[in-house]
Coordinates of C-alpha atoms in Angstrom, one line a residue:
M1 CA 0.0 0.0 0.0
E2 CA 1.2 3.5 -0.8
I3 CA -0.3 6.7 0.5
W4 CA 0.1 10.1 -1.2
I5 CA 0.2 12.8 1.4
N6 CA 0.9 16.4 2.1
P7 CA 2.2 16.5 5.7
A8 CA 0.5 19.9 6.2
C9 CA -2.9 18.3 5.6
S10 CA -4.9 17.2 8.6
K11 CA -6.8 14.5 6.6
C12 CA -3.4 13.1 5.6
R13 CA -2.2 13.1 9.2
S14 CA -5.4 11.4 10.4
A15 CA -5.1 8.7 7.7
L16 CA -1.5 8.0 8.7
R17 CA -2.4 7.8 12.4
L18 CA -5.2 5.3 11.6
L19 CA -2.8 3.2 9.4
D20 CA -0.3 3.2 12.2
E21 CA -2.9 2.3 14.8
E22 CA -4.1 -0.7 12.7
G23 CA -0.5 -1.8 12.0
A24 CA -0.8 -1.4 8.3
D25 CA 2.2 -2.0 6.0
Y26 CA 2.5 1.1 3.8
T27 CA 4.9 3.5 2.2
V28 CA 4.5 7.3 2.2
R29 CA 4.8 9.4 -0.9
R30 CA 5.0 13.2 -0.3
Y31 CA 3.6 14.0 -3.7
L32 CA 4.5 17.7 -3.5
E33 CA 8.2 16.7 -3.3
D34 CA 8.1 13.5 -5.3
V35 CA 5.7 14.7 -8.0
P36 CA 3.8 12.0 -9.9
T37 CA 4.3 11.9 -13.6
E38 CA 1.3 12.1 -16.0
D39 CA 1.5 8.4 -16.4
E40 CA 1.4 7.8 -12.7
I41 CA -1.6 10.1 -12.4
R42 CA -3.4 8.2 -15.2
A43 CA -2.6 4.9 -13.4
V44 CA -4.0 6.1 -10.1
L45 CA -7.1 7.5 -11.8
E46 CA -7.6 4.1 -13.4
R47 CA -7.3 2.5 -10.0
L48 CA -9.7 5.0 -8.5
G49 CA -12.2 4.6 -11.3
L50 CA -12.3 8.4 -11.5
E51 CA -11.6 11.3 -13.9
P52 CA -8.9 13.9 -13.3
W53 CA -11.4 16.6 -12.5
D54 CA -12.9 14.3 -9.8
I55 CA -9.6 14.5 -7.8
T56 CA -8.8 18.2 -8.5
R57 CA -8.8 20.7 -5.6
T58 CA -10.6 23.4 -7.5
Q59 CA -10.4 25.9 -4.7
E60 CA -6.6 26.1 -4.7
A61 CA -5.1 29.3 -6.0
A62 CA -3.5 27.5 -9.0
A63 CA -6.9 26.2 -10.0
K64 CA -8.3 29.7 -10.1
E65 CA -5.2 31.0 -12.0
L66 CA -5.7 28.3 -14.6
G67 CA -9.4 28.9 -14.8
L68 CA -10.2 25.2 -14.2
K69 CA -13.8 25.8 -13.4
D70 CA -14.2 26.7 -17.1
W71 CA -12.4 23.7 -18.5
A72 CA -14.4 21.1 -20.3
R73 CA -14.9 17.8 -18.4
D74 CA -14.9 15.3 -21.2
A75 CA -12.7 12.7 -22.7
G76 CA -11.1 15.2 -25.1
S77 CA -10.0 17.3 -22.1
R78 CA -8.7 14.5 -20.0
D79 CA -5.0 14.9 -21.0
R80 CA -5.1 18.7 -20.3
W81 CA -6.4 18.0 -16.8
V82 CA -3.8 15.3 -16.1
A83 CA -1.0 17.6 -17.3
A84 CA -2.3 20.4 -15.0
L85 CA -2.2 17.9 -12.0
A86 CA 1.3 16.9 -12.9
E87 CA 2.5 20.5 -13.2
H88 CA 0.6 21.7 -10.1
P89 CA 0.6 18.7 -7.7
K90 CA -1.0 20.8 -5.0
L91 CA -4.2 20.4 -7.0
I92 CA -4.3 16.7 -6.4
Q93 CA -6.9 15.7 -3.8
R94 CA -5.4 14.0 -0.8
P95 CA -4.7 11.6 0.7
I96 CA -4.8 8.8 -1.9
I97 CA -4.2 5.3 -0.9
T98 CA -3.3 2.6 -3.4
A99 CA -4.6 -0.7 -2.1
E100 CA -3.1 -4.1 -2.3
D101 CA -5.8 -5.4 -4.7
G102 CA -4.9 -2.9 -7.4
T103 CA -7.6 -0.3 -6.5
A104 CA -7.2 3.0 -4.8
V105 CA -9.3 5.4 -2.7
V106 CA -9.3 9.0 -1.8
A107 CA -9.0 8.5 1.9
R108 CA -10.4 11.6 3.4
T109 CA -12.4 9.7 6.1
D110 CA -11.6 7.0 8.5
E111 CA -14.1 4.7 6.7
A112 CA -12.2 5.2 3.4
V113 CA -8.9 4.4 5.1
R114 CA -10.3 1.2 6.6
D115 CA -11.8 0.3 3.2
A116 CA -8.4 0.6 1.6
M117 CA -6.8 -1.6 4.3
S118 CA -9.4 -4.3 3.8
R119 CA -8.7 -4.6 0.1

């Protein structure tokens, strides 16, 4: 299991605390420092079963500067969104846990963290 975190994020810290309490075996990726490539983002999106706009933090300053709220949310725009996430990783929703069964979850709640651990 791998968890993408921003250490400044309270949801990330909560997820890590729960993983530790449950004795989970995981690795931490500080995705603002170890920025995922476009291919890695695509792979995580596939595991999540989501589109890039589904994991985009649209209230971030970079999102507003890019005008993301006006971007199309369709198959033809997918690569543009993925490129924006790779270029501005702060836009990626967090934390994301990649589970052992090949799936992933956006683990913003204790229930989502437990779900990832059970996979």
